[in-house]
């Protein structure tokens, strides 16, 4: 139940398929003073050992259209939700096609790809708040979304996400700004949301290993963000270093940094770095989360020694 295919057992496990189930499961764990881990598709989790508590696997399926919004149950598959929105004539989600995992996890790290982040779709997230012991809606202002970040990620364990409502559009989609995608769409004068989702799907399949074939969790590190002064010094020393403006600071490319340190395609026993993308750590089978984290630390050390830049893991390490 994790796309890295790492071995881990839960002391207790259940799948919840409605709000009442979820609340009951949380109550059951509270009565026994057990830690709780909510799991969707397991595509952004690194298990370094067993889970001594209750794993609640999110299985709530629901789709309802209300005007220009669609509300999805947290257990819906994300890519299926994207395709459903397109089938219903909406645009807005096409650049986020083929991201693995569940709808409920999407707000946690404010998923993003090809210039679009979940927070741009005015998400309203219905949660069970374990502090207040009640369900409520959390809008964008309260969720404090950032790059691969949100209130749900910072205050981990407090909120169980039950459903997510997204504001979509009936207009023609915006044209993607990413050069890779523009090249893929160059033959079409006015690509539809479906054309864009299909192009995103093709580009992603070329770049990222399929977890069904090779264990991985997508990007293993966040792209580091540095202040302008640091970025200038790095550019002076390494003129070819890719840099992107990011809200008054500068985003570096973790994949490039790791690639330059020679890790692309590296193998360390049962784990390694994808030969197709230096930011994707992979598990060939038979290894453990500890093996993977040892490789992650080796990469962090190497990048820090060479560039003075600290890489931060993107997935949740458990
Ligand atoms: P899980 O791994 O199950 O959980 C992730 C975190 O969310 C955990 O902390 C978990 O406790 C919490 N969580 C899950 N569900 C709930 C809930 N209902 N309530 C409260 N907390 C919850 N991410 C991107 O942003 N962009 C990409 O382009 C991208 N590409 C990827 C490509 C590949 C090949 C892979 C394997 C991963 C990629 N990812 C990407 C990462 C991952 O797909 C996303 O983070 C996704 O949203 C995780 O969904 P999940 O259901 O698998 O979450
Ligand atoms: N690069 C290399 N070598 C590599 C890989 C990349 O030098 O092996 C350099 C290239 O210069 C390339 C640049 O890195 O142009 C950026 O690579 P890419 O376009 O693949 O994007 P990324 O920054 O590695 C981010 C997200 C992805 C998202 C893509 C597309 C993060 C941490 N990752 O990857 O999200 O799909 O952009 O928008 O922000 C994920 O979060 O799991 C994920 C896959």
mmCIF file of C-alpha atoms and ligand atoms in Angstrom:
data_model
loop_
_atom_site.group_PDB
_atom_site.id
_atom_site.type_symbol
_atom_site.label_atom_id
_atom_site.label_comp_id
_atom_site.label_asym_id
_atom_site.label_seq_id
_atom_site.Cartn_x
_atom_site.Cartn_y
_atom_site.Cartn_z
ATOM 1 C CA UNK A 1 0.000 0.000 0.000
ATOM 2 C CA UNK A 2 2.930 2.354 -0.625
ATOM 3 C CA UNK A 3 4.267 3.109 -4.092
ATOM 4 C CA UNK A 4 7.885 2.712 -2.973
ATOM 5 C CA UNK A 5 6.973 -0.896 -2.163
ATOM 6 C CA UNK A 6 8.716 -0.699 1.222
ATOM 7 C CA UNK A 7 7.932 -3.344 3.824
ATOM 8 C CA UNK A 8 5.876 -2.070 6.788
ATOM 9 C CA UNK A 9 3.088 -3.495 8.907
ATOM 10 C CA UNK A 10 0.371 -1.641 10.784
ATOM 11 C CA UNK A 11 -0.553 -2.798 14.288
ATOM 12 C CA UNK A 12 -4.182 -2.020 13.389
ATOM 13 C CA UNK A 13 -5.646 -1.221 9.989
ATOM 14 C CA UNK A 14 -9.041 -0.269 8.615
ATOM 15 C CA UNK A 15 -10.536 1.180 5.455
ATOM 16 C CA UNK A 16 -13.230 3.824 5.953
ATOM 17 C CA UNK A 17 -15.873 4.433 3.303
ATOM 18 C CA UNK A 18 -18.032 7.158 4.881
ATOM 19 C CA UNK A 19 -17.676 10.071 7.324
ATOM 20 C CA UNK A 20 -19.255 8.130 10.195
ATOM 21 C CA UNK A 21 -16.765 5.263 9.713
ATOM 22 C CA UNK A 22 -13.863 7.705 9.833
ATOM 23 C CA UNK A 23 -15.064 9.362 13.027
ATOM 24 C CA UNK A 24 -15.719 5.967 14.625
ATOM 25 C CA UNK A 25 -12.210 4.773 13.733
ATOM 26 C CA UNK A 26 -10.662 7.886 15.276
ATOM 27 C CA UNK A 27 -12.727 7.386 18.443
ATOM 28 C CA UNK A 28 -11.651 3.738 18.628
ATOM 29 C CA UNK A 29 -7.990 4.772 18.421
ATOM 30 C CA UNK A 30 -8.447 7.566 20.999
ATOM 31 C CA UNK A 31 -10.028 5.159 23.502
ATOM 32 C CA UNK A 32 -6.917 2.979 23.225
ATOM 33 C CA UNK A 33 -4.487 5.892 23.134
ATOM 34 C CA UNK A 34 -3.202 4.769 19.741
ATOM 35 C CA UNK A 35 -1.357 6.892 17.213
ATOM 36 C CA UNK A 36 -3.257 7.328 13.929
ATOM 37 C CA UNK A 37 -1.888 7.492 10.403
ATOM 38 C CA UNK A 38 -4.245 8.387 7.561
ATOM 39 C CA UNK A 39 -3.210 6.726 4.321
ATOM 40 C CA UNK A 40 -4.466 7.427 0.806
ATOM 41 C CA UNK A 41 -2.577 5.873 -2.094
ATOM 42 C CA UNK A 42 0.729 5.754 -0.175
ATOM 43 C CA UNK A 43 2.500 7.622 -2.997
ATOM 44 C CA UNK A 44 4.067 10.243 -0.754
ATOM 45 C CA UNK A 45 5.079 8.145 2.264
ATOM 46 C CA UNK A 46 8.413 6.533 3.131
ATOM 47 C CA UNK A 47 7.962 3.768 5.681
ATOM 48 C CA UNK A 48 11.135 3.221 7.693
ATOM 49 C CA UNK A 49 9.539 0.610 9.962
ATOM 50 C CA UNK A 50 6.240 -0.721 11.229
ATOM 51 C CA UNK A 51 3.427 1.573 12.349
ATOM 52 C CA UNK A 52 2.639 1.074 16.013
ATOM 53 C CA UNK A 53 -0.914 2.386 15.874
ATOM 54 C CA UNK A 54 -3.987 2.499 13.657
ATOM 55 C CA UNK A 55 -3.667 3.087 9.929
ATOM 56 C CA UNK A 56 -6.903 4.520 8.539
ATOM 57 C CA UNK A 57 -7.021 3.904 4.819
ATOM 58 C CA UNK A 58 -9.193 6.539 3.190
ATOM 59 C CA UNK A 59 -11.872 4.968 0.991
ATOM 60 C CA UNK A 60 -14.630 7.613 0.872
ATOM 61 C CA UNK A 61 -15.972 7.738 -2.710
ATOM 62 C CA UNK A 62 -18.188 10.657 -3.693
ATOM 63 C CA UNK A 63 -18.577 13.034 -6.635
ATOM 64 C CA UNK A 64 -21.064 15.881 -6.746
ATOM 65 C CA UNK A 65 -21.275 18.874 -9.030
ATOM 66 C CA UNK A 66 -22.534 22.148 -7.541
ATOM 67 C CA UNK A 67 -22.461 24.966 -10.136
ATOM 68 C CA UNK A 68 -18.827 25.572 -11.041
ATOM 69 C CA UNK A 69 -17.556 23.346 -8.241
ATOM 70 C CA UNK A 70 -17.046 19.613 -7.925
ATOM 71 C CA UNK A 71 -16.786 18.003 -4.500
ATOM 72 C CA UNK A 72 -14.841 14.739 -4.387
ATOM 73 C CA UNK A 73 -14.682 12.257 -1.525
ATOM 74 C CA UNK A 74 -11.192 11.976 -0.043
ATOM 75 C CA UNK A 75 -10.829 8.352 -1.167
ATOM 76 C CA UNK A 76 -11.371 9.096 -4.855
ATOM 77 C CA UNK A 77 -8.357 8.439 -7.051
ATOM 78 C CA UNK A 78 -6.857 11.795 -8.063
ATOM 79 C CA UNK A 79 -6.320 11.066 -11.763
ATOM 80 C CA UNK A 80 -9.839 9.600 -12.055
ATOM 81 C CA UNK A 81 -11.141 12.842 -10.506
ATOM 82 C CA UNK A 82 -9.217 14.875 -13.094
ATOM 83 C CA UNK A 83 -10.676 12.753 -15.916
ATOM 84 C CA UNK A 84 -14.205 13.001 -14.454
ATOM 85 C CA UNK A 85 -13.980 16.806 -14.366
ATOM 86 C CA UNK A 86 -12.925 16.851 -18.033
ATOM 87 C CA UNK A 87 -15.718 14.425 -19.010
ATOM 88 C CA UNK A 88 -18.176 16.816 -17.343
ATOM 89 C CA UNK A 89 -16.925 19.674 -19.548
ATOM 90 C CA UNK A 90 -14.756 21.483 -16.995
ATOM 91 C CA UNK A 91 -11.231 22.818 -17.328
ATOM 92 C CA UNK A 92 -8.775 23.592 -14.529
ATOM 93 C CA UNK A 93 -7.356 20.220 -13.519
ATOM 94 C CA UNK A 94 -5.767 19.137 -16.813
ATOM 95 C CA UNK A 95 -2.152 20.009 -15.865
ATOM 96 C CA UNK A 96 -2.484 17.863 -12.740
ATOM 97 C CA UNK A 97 -3.309 14.680 -14.680
ATOM 98 C CA UNK A 98 -1.630 11.399 -13.703
ATOM 99 C CA UNK A 99 -0.411 12.535 -10.277
ATOM 100 C CA UNK A 100 -0.788 9.321 -8.259
ATOM 101 C CA UNK A 101 -2.760 9.048 -5.047
ATOM 102 C CA UNK A 102 -6.036 10.172 -3.573
ATOM 103 C CA UNK A 103 -8.053 13.390 -3.618
ATOM 104 C CA UNK A 104 -7.790 13.654 0.193
ATOM 105 C CA UNK A 105 -3.999 13.894 0.093
ATOM 106 C CA UNK A 106 -3.948 16.569 -2.614
ATOM 107 C CA UNK A 107 -4.338 19.547 -0.230
ATOM 108 C CA UNK A 108 -1.785 18.109 2.220
ATOM 109 C CA UNK A 109 1.208 19.041 0.111
ATOM 110 C CA UNK A 110 -0.736 21.336 -2.255
ATOM 111 C CA UNK A 111 0.071 19.112 -5.231
ATOM 112 C CA UNK A 112 1.449 20.827 -8.272
ATOM 113 C CA UNK A 113 2.727 20.161 -11.758
ATOM 114 C CA UNK A 114 3.329 22.037 -14.994
ATOM 115 C CA UNK A 115 2.749 25.484 -13.514
ATOM 116 C CA UNK A 116 -0.497 24.694 -11.651
ATOM 117 C CA UNK A 117 -0.976 24.077 -7.920
ATOM 118 C CA UNK A 118 -4.091 22.815 -6.179
ATOM 119 C CA UNK A 119 -4.415 26.094 -4.263
ATOM 120 C CA UNK A 120 -5.228 27.898 -7.553
ATOM 121 C CA UNK A 121 -8.551 26.019 -7.658
ATOM 122 C CA UNK A 122 -9.927 27.723 -4.537
ATOM 123 C CA UNK A 123 -10.069 24.442 -2.628
ATOM 124 C CA UNK A 124 -12.570 24.072 0.186
ATOM 125 C CA UNK A 125 -11.574 21.134 2.317
ATOM 126 C CA UNK A 126 -14.026 19.363 4.607
ATOM 127 C CA UNK A 127 -12.177 17.930 7.579
ATOM 128 C CA UNK A 128 -12.744 16.191 10.849
ATOM 129 C CA UNK A 129 -10.824 18.420 13.256
ATOM 130 C CA UNK A 130 -9.468 16.173 16.007
ATOM 131 C CA UNK A 131 -8.862 19.132 18.337
ATOM 132 C CA UNK A 132 -12.360 20.581 18.039
ATOM 133 C CA UNK A 133 -13.940 17.099 17.655
ATOM 134 C CA UNK A 134 -16.166 18.289 14.827
ATOM 135 C CA UNK A 135 -16.279 18.459 11.065
ATOM 136 C CA UNK A 136 -15.852 21.807 9.337
ATOM 137 C CA UNK A 137 -14.733 23.444 6.113
ATOM 138 C CA UNK A 138 -11.273 24.932 5.694
ATOM 139 C CA UNK A 139 -10.880 27.490 2.914
ATOM 140 C CA UNK A 140 -7.701 28.625 1.145
ATOM 141 C CA UNK A 141 -6.997 31.508 3.529
ATOM 142 C CA UNK A 142 -6.986 29.230 6.569
ATOM 143 C CA UNK A 143 -5.063 26.413 4.833
ATOM 144 C CA UNK A 144 -2.028 28.673 4.177
ATOM 145 C CA UNK A 145 -0.928 26.847 1.051
ATOM 146 C CA UNK A 146 2.669 27.180 -0.066
ATOM 147 C CA UNK A 147 5.027 25.292 -2.349
ATOM 148 C CA UNK A 148 4.449 21.619 -1.376
ATOM 149 C CA UNK A 149 3.107 22.896 1.943
ATOM 150 C CA UNK A 150 -0.121 23.590 3.867
ATOM 151 C CA UNK A 151 -1.638 23.755 7.313
ATOM 152 C CA UNK A 152 -2.544 20.051 6.901
ATOM 153 C CA UNK A 153 1.133 19.169 6.453
ATOM 154 C CA UNK A 154 2.431 21.441 9.216
ATOM 155 C CA UNK A 155 -0.177 20.411 11.802
ATOM 156 C CA UNK A 156 0.110 16.776 10.789
ATOM 157 C CA UNK A 157 -2.358 14.405 12.448
ATOM 158 C CA UNK A 158 -4.868 17.095 13.473
ATOM 159 C CA UNK A 159 -7.109 16.983 10.416
ATOM 160 C CA UNK A 160 -8.670 14.018 8.700
ATOM 161 C CA UNK A 161 -9.707 15.217 5.256
ATOM 162 C CA UNK A 162 -13.151 13.900 4.260
ATOM 163 C CA UNK A 163 -13.765 15.683 0.953
ATOM 164 C CA UNK A 164 -12.381 18.415 -1.270
ATOM 165 C CA UNK A 165 -14.404 20.900 -3.329
ATOM 166 C CA UNK A 166 -12.660 22.574 -6.283
ATOM 167 C CA UNK A 167 -13.687 25.582 -8.344
ATOM 168 C CA UNK A 168 -13.412 24.786 -12.046
ATOM 169 C CA UNK A 169 -14.241 26.573 -15.279
ATOM 170 C CA UNK A 170 -16.451 26.007 -18.317
ATOM 171 C CA UNK A 171 -14.108 28.174 -20.431
ATOM 172 C CA UNK A 172 -11.394 26.878 -22.734
ATOM 173 C CA UNK A 173 -8.300 25.956 -20.703
ATOM 174 C CA UNK A 174 -5.306 28.258 -20.286
ATOM 175 C CA UNK A 175 -2.424 27.173 -22.468
ATOM 176 C CA UNK A 176 0.393 25.582 -20.453
ATOM 177 C CA UNK A 177 3.534 27.682 -19.993
ATOM 178 C CA UNK A 178 5.922 24.708 -19.713
ATOM 179 C CA UNK A 179 8.136 24.322 -22.813
ATOM 180 C CA UNK A 180 7.882 20.488 -22.708
ATOM 181 C CA UNK A 181 4.117 20.686 -22.848
ATOM 182 C CA UNK A 182 4.039 23.409 -25.464
ATOM 183 C CA UNK A 183 6.192 21.221 -27.704
ATOM 184 C CA UNK A 184 3.845 18.272 -27.112
ATOM 185 C CA UNK A 185 0.828 20.417 -28.070
ATOM 186 C CA UNK A 186 2.404 22.312 -30.957
ATOM 187 C CA UNK A 187 0.295 20.565 -33.631
ATOM 188 C CA UNK A 188 -2.984 21.769 -32.054
ATOM 189 C CA UNK A 189 -4.286 25.312 -32.605
ATOM 190 C CA UNK A 190 -6.627 25.327 -29.606
ATOM 191 C CA UNK A 191 -6.006 22.323 -27.343
ATOM 192 C CA UNK A 192 -8.912 21.210 -25.171
ATOM 193 C CA UNK A 193 -8.610 20.268 -21.497
ATOM 194 C CA UNK A 194 -8.528 16.634 -22.633
ATOM 195 C CA UNK A 195 -5.735 17.333 -25.150
ATOM 196 C CA UNK A 196 -3.692 18.976 -22.388
ATOM 197 C CA UNK A 197 -4.329 16.174 -19.881
ATOM 198 C CA UNK A 198 -3.296 13.628 -22.539
ATOM 199 C CA UNK A 199 -0.116 15.607 -23.312
ATOM 200 C CA UNK A 200 0.719 15.891 -19.591
ATOM 201 C CA UNK A 201 0.179 12.144 -19.275
ATOM 202 C CA UNK A 202 2.558 11.398 -22.158
ATOM 203 C CA UNK A 203 5.279 13.765 -20.852
ATOM 204 C CA UNK A 204 5.008 12.339 -17.331
ATOM 205 C CA UNK A 205 5.188 8.737 -18.588
ATOM 206 C CA UNK A 206 8.414 9.587 -20.411
ATOM 207 C CA UNK A 207 10.045 11.311 -17.425
ATOM 208 C CA UNK A 208 8.864 9.512 -14.315
ATOM 209 C CA UNK A 209 9.069 5.797 -13.543
ATOM 210 C CA UNK A 210 5.722 4.011 -13.156
ATOM 211 C CA UNK A 211 5.422 2.905 -9.494
ATOM 212 C CA UNK A 212 3.678 -0.286 -10.678
ATOM 213 C CA UNK A 213 6.958 -1.236 -12.364
ATOM 214 C CA UNK A 214 9.612 0.445 -10.187
ATOM 215 C CA UNK A 215 8.985 1.587 -6.609
ATOM 216 C CA UNK A 216 9.188 5.373 -6.177
ATOM 217 C CA UNK A 217 7.468 8.348 -4.555
ATOM 218 C CA UNK A 218 7.940 10.907 -7.344
ATOM 219 C CA UNK A 219 10.292 13.759 -6.437
ATOM 220 C CA UNK A 220 12.131 12.709 -3.307
ATOM 221 C CA UNK A 221 13.276 16.238 -2.367
ATOM 222 C CA UNK A 222 11.643 19.635 -2.679
ATOM 223 C CA UNK A 223 13.254 22.106 -5.021
ATOM 224 C CA UNK A 224 15.244 24.319 -2.624
ATOM 225 C CA UNK A 225 14.317 27.992 -2.334
ATOM 226 C CA UNK A 226 17.140 30.439 -1.581
ATOM 227 C CA UNK A 227 17.374 34.214 -1.141
ATOM 228 C CA UNK A 228 18.426 36.279 -4.158
ATOM 229 C CA UNK A 229 21.952 36.945 -2.814
ATOM 230 C CA UNK A 230 22.707 33.231 -2.472
ATOM 231 C CA UNK A 231 21.266 32.529 -5.932
ATOM 232 C CA UNK A 232 23.517 35.225 -7.460
ATOM 233 C CA UNK A 233 26.643 33.777 -5.821
ATOM 234 C CA UNK A 234 25.753 30.292 -7.067
ATOM 235 C CA UNK A 235 25.068 31.592 -10.587
ATOM 236 C CA UNK A 236 28.434 33.365 -10.642
ATOM 237 C CA UNK A 237 30.176 30.111 -9.745
ATOM 238 C CA UNK A 238 27.930 27.784 -11.802
ATOM 239 C CA UNK A 239 26.555 29.806 -14.755
ATOM 240 C CA UNK A 240 24.671 26.814 -16.157
ATOM 241 C CA UNK A 241 22.669 26.269 -12.918
ATOM 242 C CA UNK A 242 18.869 26.460 -13.612
ATOM 243 C CA UNK A 243 17.157 29.069 -11.425
ATOM 244 C CA UNK A 244 13.519 30.186 -11.343
ATOM 245 C CA UNK A 245 12.035 33.293 -9.631
ATOM 246 C CA UNK A 246 9.782 32.275 -6.734
ATOM 247 C CA UNK A 247 7.846 34.875 -4.729
ATOM 248 C CA UNK A 248 10.767 37.267 -4.253
ATOM 249 C CA UNK A 249 13.252 34.417 -3.809
ATOM 250 C CA UNK A 250 14.787 31.884 -6.179
ATOM 251 C CA UNK A 251 13.888 28.228 -6.700
ATOM 252 C CA UNK A 252 16.761 25.908 -7.595
ATOM 253 C CA UNK A 253 16.389 22.575 -9.305
ATOM 254 C CA UNK A 254 17.048 19.683 -6.906
ATOM 255 C CA UNK A 255 17.183 17.272 -9.871
ATOM 256 C CA UNK A 256 19.988 19.301 -11.446
ATOM 257 C CA UNK A 257 21.976 19.521 -8.185
ATOM 258 C CA UNK A 258 21.733 15.753 -7.644
ATOM 259 C CA UNK A 259 22.519 15.020 -11.282
ATOM 260 C CA UNK A 260 25.638 17.232 -11.125
ATOM 261 C CA UNK A 261 26.806 15.308 -8.058
ATOM 262 C CA UNK A 262 26.782 12.164 -10.208
ATOM 263 C CA UNK A 263 23.891 10.273 -8.615
ATOM 264 C CA UNK A 264 21.653 9.791 -11.660
ATOM 265 C CA UNK A 265 21.235 6.035 -12.144
ATOM 266 C CA UNK A 266 23.230 5.286 -8.964
ATOM 267 C CA UNK A 267 22.553 1.918 -7.325
ATOM 268 C CA UNK A 268 23.081 1.161 -3.625
ATOM 269 C CA UNK A 269 22.010 -2.460 -3.223
ATOM 270 C CA UNK A 270 18.219 -2.585 -3.411
ATOM 271 C CA UNK A 271 17.714 1.177 -3.721
ATOM 272 C CA UNK A 272 18.978 3.824 -6.092
ATOM 273 C CA UNK A 273 18.331 6.909 -8.185
ATOM 274 C CA UNK A 274 16.265 6.695 -11.364
ATOM 275 C CA UNK A 275 18.384 6.763 -14.526
ATOM 276 C CA UNK A 276 15.616 8.868 -16.111
ATOM 277 C CA UNK A 277 15.330 11.563 -13.412
ATOM 278 C CA UNK A 278 17.862 12.375 -10.692
ATOM 279 C CA UNK A 279 15.181 13.622 -8.275
ATOM 280 C CA UNK A 280 13.416 10.254 -8.134
ATOM 281 C CA UNK A 281 14.763 7.722 -5.641
ATOM 282 C CA UNK A 282 13.766 4.171 -6.432
ATOM 283 C CA UNK A 283 13.376 0.836 -4.669
ATOM 284 C CA UNK A 284 14.273 -2.204 -6.776
ATOM 285 C CA UNK A 285 12.749 -4.616 -4.247
ATOM 286 C CA UNK A 286 14.012 -6.418 -1.182
ATOM 287 C CA UNK A 287 15.190 -3.241 0.562
ATOM 288 C CA UNK A 288 13.930 -1.172 3.475
ATOM 289 C CA UNK A 289 13.037 2.419 4.206
ATOM 290 C CA UNK A 290 16.265 2.629 6.216
ATOM 291 C CA UNK A 291 18.257 1.747 3.066
ATOM 292 C CA UNK A 292 16.449 4.447 1.153
ATOM 293 C CA UNK A 293 16.990 7.079 3.850
ATOM 294 C CA UNK A 294 20.705 6.212 3.989
ATOM 295 C CA UNK A 295 20.904 6.986 0.264
ATOM 296 C CA UNK A 296 18.871 10.180 0.805
ATOM 297 C CA UNK A 297 21.370 11.326 3.468
ATOM 298 C CA UNK A 298 24.307 10.500 1.181
ATOM 299 C CA UNK A 299 22.738 12.686 -1.523
ATOM 300 C CA UNK A 300 21.994 15.509 0.941
ATOM 301 C CA UNK A 301 25.603 15.481 2.194
ATOM 302 C CA UNK A 302 27.032 15.493 -1.303
ATOM 303 C CA UNK A 303 24.831 18.370 -2.526
ATOM 304 C CA UNK A 304 25.526 20.369 0.646
ATOM 305 C CA UNK A 305 29.299 19.890 0.418
ATOM 306 C CA UNK A 306 29.383 20.976 -3.209
ATOM 307 C CA UNK A 307 26.758 23.740 -3.321
ATOM 308 C CA UNK A 308 26.044 24.650 0.339
ATOM 309 C CA UNK A 309 22.354 23.914 -0.330
ATOM 310 C CA UNK A 310 20.275 21.784 2.039
ATOM 311 C CA UNK A 311 17.778 19.407 0.390
ATOM 312 C CA UNK A 312 14.576 18.669 2.277
ATOM 313 C CA UNK A 313 12.653 15.419 1.635
ATOM 314 C CA UNK A 314 9.280 15.959 -0.003
ATOM 315 C CA UNK A 315 7.431 12.785 1.083
ATOM 316 C CA UNK A 316 6.437 12.086 4.665
ATOM 317 C CA UNK A 317 9.022 9.899 6.379
ATOM 318 C CA UNK A 318 7.299 7.551 8.829
HETATM 319 P P1 LIG B 1 -0.337 9.308 0.872
HETATM 320 O O1 LIG B 1 1.042 8.968 0.489
HETATM 321 O O2 LIG B 1 -1.247 8.204 1.253
HETATM 322 O O3 LIG B 1 -0.284 10.375 2.068
HETATM 323 C C1 LIG B 1 0.522 11.524 1.954
HETATM 324 C C2 LIG B 1 0.316 12.395 3.196
HETATM 325 O O4 LIG B 1 -1.033 12.875 3.230
HETATM 326 C C3 LIG B 1 0.503 11.617 4.517
HETATM 327 O O5 LIG B 1 1.018 12.520 5.470
HETATM 328 C C4 LIG B 1 -0.915 11.216 4.888
HETATM 329 O O6 LIG B 1 -1.076 11.000 6.273
HETATM 330 C C5 LIG B 1 -1.687 12.419 4.420
HETATM 331 N N1 LIG B 1 -3.072 12.100 4.035
HETATM 332 C C6 LIG B 1 -3.464 11.287 3.023
HETATM 333 N N2 LIG B 1 -4.811 11.279 2.945
HETATM 334 C C7 LIG B 1 -5.258 12.077 3.936
HETATM 335 C C8 LIG B 1 -6.560 12.452 4.397
HETATM 336 N N3 LIG B 1 -7.678 12.006 3.790
HETATM 337 N N4 LIG B 1 -6.652 13.283 5.468
HETATM 338 C C9 LIG B 1 -5.535 13.739 6.074
HETATM 339 N N5 LIG B 1 -4.294 13.431 5.700
HETATM 340 C C10 LIG B 1 -4.150 12.608 4.644
HETATM 341 N N6 LIG B 1 3.154 15.240 -6.167
HETATM 342 C C11 LIG B 1 2.987 16.464 -6.708
HETATM 343 O O7 LIG B 1 2.640 17.423 -6.012
HETATM 344 N N7 LIG B 1 3.210 16.687 -8.029
HETATM 345 C C12 LIG B 1 3.593 15.717 -8.875
HETATM 346 O O8 LIG B 1 3.788 15.964 -10.059
HETATM 347 C C13 LIG B 1 3.773 14.405 -8.341
HETATM 348 N N8 LIG B 1 4.183 13.391 -9.123
HETATM 349 C C14 LIG B 1 4.359 12.142 -8.600
HETATM 350 C C15 LIG B 1 4.752 11.107 -9.454
HETATM 351 C C16 LIG B 1 4.946 9.822 -8.963
HETATM 352 C C17 LIG B 1 5.373 8.730 -9.910
HETATM 353 C C18 LIG B 1 4.702 9.557 -7.587
HETATM 354 C C19 LIG B 1 4.863 8.167 -7.056
HETATM 355 C C20 LIG B 1 4.316 10.582 -6.728
HETATM 356 C C21 LIG B 1 4.142 11.892 -7.229
HETATM 357 N N9 LIG B 1 3.733 12.956 -6.411
HETATM 358 C C22 LIG B 1 3.534 14.209 -6.951
HETATM 359 C C23 LIG B 1 3.523 12.745 -4.968
HETATM 360 C C24 LIG B 1 2.117 12.182 -4.602
HETATM 361 O O9 LIG B 1 1.517 11.574 -5.703
HETATM 362 C C25 LIG B 1 1.202 13.272 -4.067
HETATM 363 O O10 LIG B 1 1.748 13.879 -2.934
HETATM 364 C C26 LIG B 1 -0.185 12.717 -3.725
HETATM 365 O O11 LIG B 1 -1.070 13.771 -3.395
HETATM 366 C C27 LIG B 1 -0.153 11.723 -2.569
HETATM 367 O O12 LIG B 1 -1.412 11.089 -2.500
HETATM 368 P P2 LIG B 1 -1.603 9.755 -1.659
HETATM 369 O O13 LIG B 1 -3.064 9.522 -1.543
HETATM 370 O O14 LIG B 1 -0.814 8.675 -2.239
HETATM 371 O O15 LIG B 1 -1.010 10.209 -0.244
HETATM 372 N N1 LIG B 2 17.200 18.051 -14.187
HETATM 373 C C1 LIG B 2 18.464 17.574 -14.369
HETATM 374 N N2 LIG B 2 18.660 16.221 -14.302
HETATM 375 C C2 LIG B 2 17.656 15.366 -14.050
HETATM 376 C C3 LIG B 2 16.360 15.860 -13.851
HETATM 377 C C4 LIG B 2 16.154 17.220 -13.925
HETATM 378 O O1 LIG B 2 19.398 18.336 -14.591
HETATM 379 O O2 LIG B 2 17.916 14.153 -13.994
HETATM 380 C C5 LIG B 2 16.978 19.508 -14.257
HETATM 381 C C6 LIG B 2 16.711 20.020 -15.677
HETATM 382 O O3 LIG B 2 17.362 21.259 -15.795
HETATM 383 C C7 LIG B 2 15.217 20.242 -15.689
HETATM 384 C C8 LIG B 2 14.957 20.665 -14.250
HETATM 385 O O4 LIG B 2 15.857 19.850 -13.484
HETATM 386 O O5 LIG B 2 14.844 21.243 -16.591
HETATM 387 C C9 LIG B 2 13.551 20.471 -13.751
HETATM 388 O O6 LIG B 2 13.146 19.111 -13.958
HETATM 389 P P1 LIG B 2 11.588 18.752 -14.179
HETATM 390 O O7 LIG B 2 10.989 19.622 -15.229
HETATM 391 O O8 LIG B 2 11.465 17.285 -14.318
HETATM 392 O O9 LIG B 2 10.897 19.240 -12.848
HETATM 393 P P2 LIG B 2 11.289 19.015 -11.315
HETATM 394 O O10 LIG B 2 11.582 20.353 -10.738
HETATM 395 O O11 LIG B 2 12.303 17.955 -11.151
HETATM 396 C C10 LIG B 2 8.871 19.412 -10.446
HETATM 397 C C11 LIG B 2 8.032 18.789 -9.390
HETATM 398 C C12 LIG B 2 7.320 17.563 -9.953
HETATM 399 C C13 LIG B 2 6.426 18.015 -11.101
HETATM 400 C C14 LIG B 2 7.314 18.649 -12.180
HETATM 401 C C15 LIG B 2 6.516 19.207 -13.339
HETATM 402 C C16 LIG B 2 9.066 19.256 -7.233
HETATM 403 C C17 LIG B 2 9.888 18.736 -6.113
HETATM 404 N N3 LIG B 2 8.855 18.410 -8.238
HETATM 405 O O12 LIG B 2 9.889 18.488 -10.757
HETATM 406 O O13 LIG B 2 6.502 17.013 -8.930
HETATM 407 O O14 LIG B 2 5.720 16.927 -11.654
HETATM 408 O O15 LIG B 2 8.065 19.743 -11.584
HETATM 409 O O16 LIG B 2 5.871 20.376 -12.946
HETATM 410 O O17 LIG B 2 8.618 20.401 -7.190
HETATM 411 C C18 LIG B 2 6.503 15.459 -7.117
HETATM 412 O O18 LIG B 2 6.251 16.413 -6.385
HETATM 413 O O19 LIG B 2 6.604 14.284 -6.683
HETATM 414 C C19 LIG B 2 6.698 15.688 -8.541
HETATM 415 C C20 LIG B 2 7.009 14.719 -9.411
#
